Amino acid sequence: MRHLLSTRELDRATAVGILDVAEDMADVADREIKKLPTLRGKTVVNLFFEDSTRTRTSFEVAAKRLSSDLVNFSAKGSSLSKGESLKDTAQTLAAMGADAVVIRHASSGAAQVLAQSNWIDAAIINAGDGTHEHPTQALLDAFTMRRRIHGRASRGHDLDGLRVTIVGDILHSRVARSNVWLLQALGASVHLVAPATLLPSELANWPVTVGYDLDEAIRQSPDAIMMLRIQAERMSAAYFPNAREYGRQWGLDDERLARLGPDTMVMHPGPMNRGLEISAGAADSSRSTVLEQVANGVSIRMAVLYLLLASETVA
Ligand code: NCD
């Protein structure tokens, strides 16, 4: 593995291998000195063309725990056209000796463009490209599910037989896309629930089942329910009547929470619109994995940086 662009390219063995390395990295987080010398002398660049707090910070913490140098290159607000600015910026980063570039960009395919270009010879990690993919998010979600199920004995396990329901703004969600492919590789089954207006047209080719009724999906008692943020910033038209109506039909409120099984994991990639797609009660309940997801994000990103920069071969 030279880059991490998409979960679609990960087979079961590779995915389980990444999760297992992340387990080793999580052990480091439990130590008093949370640092390994592994990437000393390497330079990781965070190249974010879109706003982000948690993903950018998570990569920063991960890189620093592996003793690499980390440069935050915030490219937002550039007046150059996107193609030009990506090329110019990549060449600049290459000249500075970047070993890995973590890129977030509003255009689907931006990470792949960088990886296939001859502008820069670095490991490229996709941290979210438009509505396309966000592979480290799906990996941290899978890691979180595996840990809730198997605890400290997680190593080697996939997610065979797990039933995961993903709810909400699938259309604009790179998190949903990355999860669909990764969960399939790990043996889980995926059910999508959304208003018809928030489902993509390419859905027919996805390995999922689809429903439109959240209450019906809750009756099926999934092992995990993943609530997605309404991505208002990507919406150019009205996809549902209003926020209150959306919440009433598609939101995980306290009453729906009470109907979920006691062990159903309630997941959300963040940032949450509390009171819209998820109630405060659901977000803060003992079923919620939201903060575990954040903590596990660091372990996953350490694992990915380690596998791309420190070892020649991946599982
Ligand atoms: C996700 C993203 O940016 O795609 N968030 C994240 O990585 N923390 C999901 C979202 O923005 O809703």
JSON list of C-alpha atoms in Angstrom, two decimals, residues 48-231:
[
{"chain": "A", "resi": 48, "resn": "PHE", "atom": "CA", "xyz": [-6.85, 21.03, 4.14]},
{"chain": "A", "resi": 49, "resn": "PHE", "atom": "CA", "xyz": [-8.84, 22.90, 1.50]},
{"chain": "A", "resi": 50, "resn": "GLU", "atom": "CA", "xyz": [-12.02, 22.47, 3.57]},
{"chain": "A", "resi": 51, "resn": "ASP", "atom": "CA", "xyz": [-12.79, 23.27, 7.19]},
{"chain": "A", "resi": 52, "resn": "SER", "atom": "CA", "xyz": [-12.07, 20.55, 9.68]},
{"chain": "A", "resi": 53, "resn": "THR", "atom": "CA", "xyz": [-11.28, 20.41, 13.33]},
{"chain": "A", "resi": 54, "resn": "ARG", "atom": "CA", "xyz": [-11.45, 16.83, 14.38]},
{"chain": "A", "resi": 55, "resn": "THR", "atom": "CA", "xyz": [-9.89, 15.12, 11.39]},
{"chain": "A", "resi": 56, "resn": "ARG", "atom": "CA", "xyz": [-7.07, 17.64, 11.05]},
{"chain": "A", "resi": 57, "resn": "THR", "atom": "CA", "xyz": [-6.28, 17.58, 14.77]},
{"chain": "A", "resi": 58, "resn": "SER", "atom": "CA", "xyz": [-6.52, 13.80, 14.86]},
{"chain": "A", "resi": 59, "resn": "PHE", "atom": "CA", "xyz": [-3.90, 13.44, 12.10]},
{"chain": "A", "resi": 60, "resn": "GLU", "atom": "CA", "xyz": [-1.76, 16.00, 13.92]},
{"chain": "A", "resi": 61, "resn": "VAL", "atom": "CA", "xyz": [-1.88, 14.11, 17.21]},
{"chain": "A", "resi": 62, "resn": "ALA", "atom": "CA", "xyz": [-1.26, 10.82, 15.37]},
{"chain": "A", "resi": 63, "resn": "ALA", "atom": "CA", "xyz": [1.79, 12.16, 13.49]},
{"chain": "A", "resi": 64, "resn": "LYS", "atom": "CA", "xyz": [3.26, 13.67, 16.63]},
{"chain": "A", "resi": 65, "resn": "ARG", "atom": "CA", "xyz": [2.79, 10.50, 18.67]},
{"chain": "A", "resi": 66, "resn": "LEU", "atom": "CA", "xyz": [4.94, 8.78, 16.05]},
{"chain": "A", "resi": 67, "resn": "SER", "atom": "CA", "xyz": [7.55, 11.58, 16.39]},
{"chain": "A", "resi": 68, "resn": "SER", "atom": "CA", "xyz": [7.15, 12.86, 12.86]},
{"chain": "A", "resi": 69, "resn": "ASP", "atom": "CA", "xyz": [7.23, 16.57, 12.03]},
{"chain": "A", "resi": 70, "resn": "LEU", "atom": "CA", "xyz": [3.81, 17.92, 11.15]},
{"chain": "A", "resi": 71, "resn": "VAL", "atom": "CA", "xyz": [3.01, 20.97, 9.08]},
{"chain": "A", "resi": 72, "resn": "ASN", "atom": "CA", "xyz": [-0.49, 22.37, 8.83]},
{"chain": "A", "resi": 73, "resn": "PHE", "atom": "CA", "xyz": [-1.01, 23.87, 5.39]},
{"chain": "A", "resi": 74, "resn": "SER", "atom": "CA", "xyz": [-4.40, 25.49, 5.39]},
{"chain": "A", "resi": 75, "resn": "ALA", "atom": "CA", "xyz": [-5.25, 26.17, 1.78]},
{"chain": "A", "resi": 76, "resn": "LYS", "atom": "CA", "xyz": [-8.71, 27.54, 2.32]},
{"chain": "A", "resi": 77, "resn": "GLY", "atom": "CA", "xyz": [-9.47, 30.88, 0.76]},
{"chain": "A", "resi": 78, "resn": "SER", "atom": "CA", "xyz": [-6.94, 30.57, -2.03]},
{"chain": "A", "resi": 79, "resn": "SER", "atom": "CA", "xyz": [-7.99, 32.67, -5.00]},
{"chain": "A", "resi": 80, "resn": "LEU", "atom": "CA", "xyz": [-6.36, 30.37, -7.54]},
{"chain": "A", "resi": 81, "resn": "SER", "atom": "CA", "xyz": [-8.58, 27.98, -9.41]},
{"chain": "A", "resi": 82, "resn": "LYS", "atom": "CA", "xyz": [-8.64, 24.58, -7.74]},
{"chain": "A", "resi": 83, "resn": "GLY", "atom": "CA", "xyz": [-6.63, 22.64, -10.33]},
{"chain": "A", "resi": 84, "resn": "GLU", "atom": "CA", "xyz": [-3.91, 25.21, -10.41]},
{"chain": "A", "resi": 85, "resn": "SER", "atom": "CA", "xyz": [-3.69, 25.63, -6.70]},
{"chain": "A", "resi": 86, "resn": "LEU", "atom": "CA", "xyz": [-3.50, 21.88, -6.13]},
{"chain": "A", "resi": 87, "resn": "LYS", "atom": "CA", "xyz": [-0.61, 21.51, -8.57]},
{"chain": "A", "resi": 88, "resn": "ASP", "atom": "CA", "xyz": [1.26, 24.56, -7.28]},
{"chain": "A", "resi": 89, "resn": "THR", "atom": "CA", "xyz": [0.77, 23.55, -3.69]},
{"chain": "A", "resi": 90, "resn": "ALA", "atom": "CA", "xyz": [1.82, 19.95, -4.33]},
{"chain": "A", "resi": 91, "resn": "GLN", "atom": "CA", "xyz": [5.01, 21.06, -6.03]},
{"chain": "A", "resi": 92, "resn": "THR", "atom": "CA", "xyz": [5.74, 23.42, -3.16]},
{"chain": "A", "resi": 93, "resn": "LEU", "atom": "CA", "xyz": [5.26, 20.64, -0.64]},
{"chain": "A", "resi": 94, "resn": "ALA", "atom": "CA", "xyz": [7.45, 18.30, -2.71]},
{"chain": "A", "resi": 95, "resn": "ALA", "atom": "CA", "xyz": [10.20, 20.89, -2.74]},
{"chain": "A", "resi": 96, "resn": "MET", "atom": "CA", "xyz": [9.96, 21.04, 1.04]},
{"chain": "A", "resi": 97, "resn": "GLY", "atom": "CA", "xyz": [10.43, 17.27, 1.29]},
{"chain": "A", "resi": 98, "resn": "ALA", "atom": "CA", "xyz": [7.01, 16.12, 2.49]},
{"chain": "A", "resi": 99, "resn": "ASP", "atom": "CA", "xyz": [6.89, 12.35, 3.04]},
{"chain": "A", "resi": 100, "resn": "ALA", "atom": "CA", "xyz": [3.10, 12.16, 3.40]},
{"chain": "A", "resi": 101, "resn": "VAL", "atom": "CA", "xyz": [0.31, 14.52, 2.45]},
{"chain": "A", "resi": 102, "resn": "VAL", "atom": "CA", "xyz": [-3.04, 14.27, 4.20]},
{"chain": "A", "resi": 103, "resn": "ILE", "atom": "CA", "xyz": [-5.47, 15.98, 1.88]},
{"chain": "A", "resi": 104, "resn": "ARG", "atom": "CA", "xyz": [-9.03, 17.19, 2.35]},
{"chain": "A", "resi": 105, "resn": "HIS", "atom": "CA", "xyz": [-10.64, 18.82, -0.65]},
{"chain": "A", "resi": 106, "resn": "ALA", "atom": "CA", "xyz": [-14.13, 19.79, -1.79]},
{"chain": "A", "resi": 107, "resn": "SER", "atom": "CA", "xyz": [-13.69, 17.98, -5.11]},
{"chain": "A", "resi": 108, "resn": "SER", "atom": "CA", "xyz": [-14.33, 14.26, -5.35]},
{"chain": "A", "resi": 109, "resn": "GLY", "atom": "CA", "xyz": [-11.18, 12.61, -6.69]},
{"chain": "A", "resi": 110, "resn": "ALA", "atom": "CA", "xyz": [-8.73, 15.28, -5.50]},
{"chain": "A", "resi": 111, "resn": "ALA", "atom": "CA", "xyz": [-6.63, 12.81, -3.49]},
{"chain": "A", "resi": 112, "resn": "GLN", "atom": "CA", "xyz": [-6.41, 10.48, -6.46]},
{"chain": "A", "resi": 113, "resn": "VAL", "atom": "CA", "xyz": [-5.35, 13.32, -8.76]},
{"chain": "A", "resi": 114, "resn": "LEU", "atom": "CA", "xyz": [-2.51, 14.08, -6.37]},
{"chain": "A", "resi": 115, "resn": "ALA", "atom": "CA", "xyz": [-1.50, 10.42, -6.05]},
{"chain": "A", "resi": 116, "resn": "GLN", "atom": "CA", "xyz": [-1.44, 9.91, -9.81]},
{"chain": "A", "resi": 117, "resn": "SER", "atom": "CA", "xyz": [0.31, 13.16, -10.62]},
{"chain": "A", "resi": 118, "resn": "ASN", "atom": "CA", "xyz": [4.04, 13.57, -10.96]},
{"chain": "A", "resi": 119, "resn": "TRP", "atom": "CA", "xyz": [3.88, 16.76, -8.91]},
{"chain": "A", "resi": 120, "resn": "ILE", "atom": "CA", "xyz": [4.88, 15.08, -5.69]},
{"chain": "A", "resi": 121, "resn": "ASP", "atom": "CA", "xyz": [6.34, 11.73, -4.67]},
{"chain": "A", "resi": 122, "resn": "ALA", "atom": "CA", "xyz": [4.75, 11.32, -1.24]},
{"chain": "A", "resi": 123, "resn": "ALA", "atom": "CA", "xyz": [2.25, 8.97, 0.36]},
{"chain": "A", "resi": 124, "resn": "ILE", "atom": "CA", "xyz": [-1.18, 10.50, -0.16]},
{"chain": "A", "resi": 125, "resn": "ILE", "atom": "CA", "xyz": [-3.89, 10.00, 2.45]},
{"chain": "A", "resi": 126, "resn": "ASN", "atom": "CA", "xyz": [-7.44, 10.97, 1.56]},
{"chain": "A", "resi": 127, "resn": "ALA", "atom": "CA", "xyz": [-8.99, 12.82, 4.53]},
{"chain": "A", "resi": 128, "resn": "GLY", "atom": "CA", "xyz": [-12.22, 13.50, 2.65]},
{"chain": "A", "resi": 129, "resn": "ASP", "atom": "CA", "xyz": [-12.69, 14.37, -1.03]},
{"chain": "A", "resi": 130, "resn": "GLY", "atom": "CA", "xyz": [-16.00, 16.01, -1.81]},
{"chain": "A", "resi": 131, "resn": "THR", "atom": "CA", "xyz": [-18.82, 13.52, -1.48]},
{"chain": "A", "resi": 132, "resn": "HIS", "atom": "CA", "xyz": [-16.58, 10.62, -2.53]},
{"chain": "A", "resi": 133, "resn": "GLU", "atom": "CA", "xyz": [-14.63, 8.96, 0.31]},
{"chain": "A", "resi": 134, "resn": "HIS", "atom": "CA", "xyz": [-13.19, 9.40, 3.79]},
{"chain": "A", "resi": 135, "resn": "PRO", "atom": "CA", "xyz": [-11.34, 6.12, 4.38]},
{"chain": "A", "resi": 136, "resn": "THR", "atom": "CA", "xyz": [-9.81, 6.80, 7.81]},
{"chain": "A", "resi": 137, "resn": "GLN", "atom": "CA", "xyz": [-13.27, 7.66, 9.14]},
{"chain": "A", "resi": 138, "resn": "ALA", "atom": "CA", "xyz": [-14.65, 4.29, 8.02]},
{"chain": "A", "resi": 139, "resn": "LEU", "atom": "CA", "xyz": [-11.61, 2.53, 9.47]},
{"chain": "A", "resi": 140, "resn": "LEU", "atom": "CA", "xyz": [-12.07, 4.22, 12.84]},
{"chain": "A", "resi": 141, "resn": "ASP", "atom": "CA", "xyz": [-15.77, 3.37, 12.75]},
{"chain": "A", "resi": 142, "resn": "ALA", "atom": "CA", "xyz": [-14.98, -0.30, 12.09]},
{"chain": "A", "resi": 143, "resn": "PHE", "atom": "CA", "xyz": [-12.33, -0.25, 14.81]},
{"chain": "A", "resi": 144, "resn": "THR", "atom": "CA", "xyz": [-14.88, 1.21, 17.25]},
{"chain": "A", "resi": 145, "resn": "MET", "atom": "CA", "xyz": [-17.46, -1.48, 16.42]},
{"chain": "A", "resi": 146, "resn": "ARG", "atom": "CA", "xyz": [-14.89, -4.25, 16.72]},
{"chain": "A", "resi": 147, "resn": "ARG", "atom": "CA", "xyz": [-13.72, -2.95, 20.11]},
{"chain": "A", "resi": 148, "resn": "ARG", "atom": "CA", "xyz": [-17.27, -2.65, 21.48]},
{"chain": "A", "resi": 149, "resn": "ILE", "atom": "CA", "xyz": [-17.85, -6.28, 20.51]},
{"chain": "A", "resi": 150, "resn": "HIS", "atom": "CA", "xyz": [-14.53, -7.95, 21.29]},
{"chain": "A", "resi": 151, "resn": "GLY", "atom": "CA", "xyz": [-12.87, -5.48, 23.68]},
{"chain": "A", "resi": 152, "resn": "ARG", "atom": "CA", "xyz": [-9.20, -6.10, 24.19]},
{"chain": "A", "resi": 153, "resn": "ALA", "atom": "CA", "xyz": [-9.46, -9.40, 22.32]},
{"chain": "A", "resi": 154, "resn": "SER", "atom": "CA", "xyz": [-10.26, -7.67, 19.03]},
{"chain": "A", "resi": 155, "resn": "ARG", "atom": "CA", "xyz": [-7.13, -8.55, 17.08]},
{"chain": "A", "resi": 156, "resn": "GLY", "atom": "CA", "xyz": [-7.72, -10.73, 14.05]},
{"chain": "A", "resi": 157, "resn": "HIS", "atom": "CA", "xyz": [-11.50, -10.26, 14.03]},
{"chain": "A", "resi": 158, "resn": "ASP", "atom": "CA", "xyz": [-13.56, -8.89, 11.16]},
{"chain": "A", "resi": 159, "resn": "LEU", "atom": "CA", "xyz": [-17.19, -7.74, 11.49]},
{"chain": "A", "resi": 160, "resn": "ASP", "atom": "CA", "xyz": [-18.78, -10.87, 10.09]},
{"chain": "A", "resi": 161, "resn": "GLY", "atom": "CA", "xyz": [-22.57, -10.89, 10.50]},
{"chain": "A", "resi": 162, "resn": "LEU", "atom": "CA", "xyz": [-22.78, -7.42, 12.06]},
{"chain": "A", "resi": 163, "resn": "ARG", "atom": "CA", "xyz": [-25.83, -5.45, 10.94]},
{"chain": "A", "resi": 164, "resn": "VAL", "atom": "CA", "xyz": [-25.20, -1.73, 10.52]},
{"chain": "A", "resi": 165, "resn": "THR", "atom": "CA", "xyz": [-27.86, 0.84, 9.68]},
{"chain": "A", "resi": 166, "resn": "ILE", "atom": "CA", "xyz": [-26.70, 4.19, 8.28]},
{"chain": "A", "resi": 167, "resn": "VAL", "atom": "CA", "xyz": [-29.25, 6.99, 8.50]},
{"chain": "A", "resi": 168, "resn": "GLY", "atom": "CA", "xyz": [-29.61, 10.41, 6.92]},
{"chain": "A", "resi": 169, "resn": "ASP", "atom": "CA", "xyz": [-27.77, 12.46, 4.35]},
{"chain": "A", "resi": 170, "resn": "ILE", "atom": "CA", "xyz": [-26.26, 9.59, 2.37]},
{"chain": "A", "resi": 171, "resn": "LEU", "atom": "CA", "xyz": [-26.24, 11.66, -0.82]},
{"chain": "A", "resi": 172, "resn": "HIS", "atom": "CA", "xyz": [-23.57, 14.09, 0.41]},
{"chain": "A", "resi": 173, "resn": "SER", "atom": "CA", "xyz": [-21.73, 11.69, 2.70]},
{"chain": "A", "resi": 174, "resn": "ARG", "atom": "CA", "xyz": [-18.23, 10.46, 1.95]},
{"chain": "A", "resi": 175, "resn": "VAL", "atom": "CA", "xyz": [-18.41, 8.77, 5.36]},
{"chain": "A", "resi": 176, "resn": "ALA", "atom": "CA", "xyz": [-21.33, 6.61, 4.18]},
{"chain": "A", "resi": 177, "resn": "ARG", "atom": "CA", "xyz": [-19.55, 5.65, 0.96]},
{"chain": "A", "resi": 178, "resn": "SER", "atom": "CA", "xyz": [-16.33, 4.65, 2.70]},
{"chain": "A", "resi": 179, "resn": "ASN", "atom": "CA", "xyz": [-18.31, 2.71, 5.30]},
{"chain": "A", "resi": 180, "resn": "VAL", "atom": "CA", "xyz": [-20.33, 0.80, 2.70]},
{"chain": "A", "resi": 181, "resn": "TRP", "atom": "CA", "xyz": [-17.20, -0.61, 1.03]},
{"chain": "A", "resi": 182, "resn": "LEU", "atom": "CA", "xyz": [-15.25, -1.29, 4.20]},
{"chain": "A", "resi": 183, "resn": "LEU", "atom": "CA", "xyz": [-18.15, -2.91, 6.04]},
{"chain": "A", "resi": 184, "resn": "GLN", "atom": "CA", "xyz": [-18.75, -5.15, 3.06]},
{"chain": "A", "resi": 185, "resn": "ALA", "atom": "CA", "xyz": [-15.09, -6.19, 3.02]},
{"chain": "A", "resi": 186, "resn": "LEU", "atom": "CA", "xyz": [-15.30, -6.99, 6.74]},
{"chain": "A", "resi": 187, "resn": "GLY", "atom": "CA", "xyz": [-18.41, -9.16, 6.35]},
{"chain": "A", "resi": 188, "resn": "ALA", "atom": "CA", "xyz": [-21.01, -6.80, 7.85]},
{"chain": "A", "resi": 189, "resn": "SER", "atom": "CA", "xyz": [-24.33, -6.02, 6.18]},
{"chain": "A", "resi": 190, "resn": "VAL", "atom": "CA", "xyz": [-25.39, -2.44, 5.58]},
{"chain": "A", "resi": 191, "resn": "HIS", "atom": "CA", "xyz": [-28.90, -1.00, 5.57]},
{"chain": "A", "resi": 192, "resn": "LEU", "atom": "CA", "xyz": [-29.43, 2.60, 4.49]},
{"chain": "A", "resi": 193, "resn": "VAL", "atom": "CA", "xyz": [-32.33, 4.73, 5.71]},
{"chain": "A", "resi": 194, "resn": "ALA", "atom": "CA", "xyz": [-33.00, 8.18, 4.30]},
{"chain": "A", "resi": 195, "resn": "PRO", "atom": "CA", "xyz": [-35.55, 10.33, 2.56]},
{"chain": "A", "resi": 196, "resn": "ALA", "atom": "CA", "xyz": [-35.53, 9.43, -1.14]},
{"chain": "A", "resi": 197, "resn": "THR", "atom": "CA", "xyz": [-34.15, 12.89, -1.94]},
{"chain": "A", "resi": 198, "resn": "LEU", "atom": "CA", "xyz": [-31.01, 12.17, 0.11]},
{"chain": "A", "resi": 199, "resn": "LEU", "atom": "CA", "xyz": [-30.15, 8.87, -1.56]},
{"chain": "A", "resi": 200, "resn": "PRO", "atom": "CA", "xyz": [-27.69, 8.90, -4.49]},
{"chain": "A", "resi": 201, "resn": "SER", "atom": "CA", "xyz": [-28.60, 7.60, -7.91]},
{"chain": "A", "resi": 202, "resn": "GLU", "atom": "CA", "xyz": [-25.58, 5.28, -8.06]},
{"chain": "A", "resi": 203, "resn": "LEU", "atom": "CA", "xyz": [-27.10, 3.30, -5.18]},
{"chain": "A", "resi": 204, "resn": "ALA", "atom": "CA", "xyz": [-28.22, 0.44, -7.40]},
{"chain": "A", "resi": 205, "resn": "ASN", "atom": "CA", "xyz": [-24.61, -0.78, -7.57]},
{"chain": "A", "resi": 206, "resn": "TRP", "atom": "CA", "xyz": [-23.97, -0.70, -3.83]},
{"chain": "A", "resi": 207, "resn": "PRO", "atom": "CA", "xyz": [-23.98, -3.83, -1.63]},
{"chain": "A", "resi": 208, "resn": "VAL", "atom": "CA", "xyz": [-26.74, -2.48, 0.64]},
{"chain": "A", "resi": 209, "resn": "THR", "atom": "CA", "xyz": [-30.44, -2.70, 1.38]},
{"chain": "A", "resi": 210, "resn": "VAL", "atom": "CA", "xyz": [-32.47, 0.49, 1.48]},
{"chain": "A", "resi": 211, "resn": "GLY", "atom": "CA", "xyz": [-35.46, 1.68, 3.51]},
{"chain": "A", "resi": 212, "resn": "TYR", "atom": "CA", "xyz": [-37.25, 4.94, 4.06]},
{"chain": "A", "resi": 213, "resn": "ASP", "atom": "CA", "xyz": [-38.73, 4.38, 7.51]},
{"chain": "A", "resi": 214, "resn": "LEU", "atom": "CA", "xyz": [-36.50, 4.86, 10.55]},
{"chain": "A", "resi": 215, "resn": "ASP", "atom": "CA", "xyz": [-38.99, 3.29, 12.96]},
{"chain": "A", "resi": 216, "resn": "GLU", "atom": "CA", "xyz": [-39.11, 0.17, 10.84]},
{"chain": "A", "resi": 217, "resn": "ALA", "atom": "CA", "xyz": [-35.29, 0.07, 10.79]},
{"chain": "A", "resi": 218, "resn": "ILE", "atom": "CA", "xyz": [-35.23, 0.35, 14.59]},
{"chain": "A", "resi": 219, "resn": "ARG", "atom": "CA", "xyz": [-37.65, -2.58, 14.86]},
{"chain": "A", "resi": 220, "resn": "GLN", "atom": "CA", "xyz": [-35.07, -4.66, 12.97]},
{"chain": "A", "resi": 221, "resn": "SER", "atom": "CA", "xyz": [-32.78, -4.06, 15.96]},
{"chain": "A", "resi": 222, "resn": "PRO", "atom": "CA", "xyz": [-29.46, -3.34, 14.22]},
{"chain": "A", "resi": 223, "resn": "ASP", "atom": "CA", "xyz": [-26.14, -3.89, 16.00]},
{"chain": "A", "resi": 224, "resn": "ALA", "atom": "CA", "xyz": [-25.08, -0.33, 15.17]},
{"chain": "A", "resi": 225, "resn": "ILE", "atom": "CA", "xyz": [-26.95, 2.72, 13.98]},
{"chain": "A", "resi": 226, "resn": "MET", "atom": "CA", "xyz": [-24.85, 5.45, 12.38]},
{"chain": "A", "resi": 227, "resn": "MET", "atom": "CA", "xyz": [-26.46, 8.89, 12.22]},
{"chain": "A", "resi": 228, "resn": "LEU", "atom": "CA", "xyz": [-25.08, 11.22, 9.56]},
{"chain": "A", "resi": 229, "resn": "ARG", "atom": "CA", "xyz": [-24.86, 14.98, 9.72]},
{"chain": "A", "resi": 230, "resn": "ILE", "atom": "CA", "xyz": [-27.18, 16.96, 7.49]},
{"chain": "A", "resi": 231, "resn": "GLN", "atom": "CA", "xyz": [-24.57, 18.60, 5.24]}
]
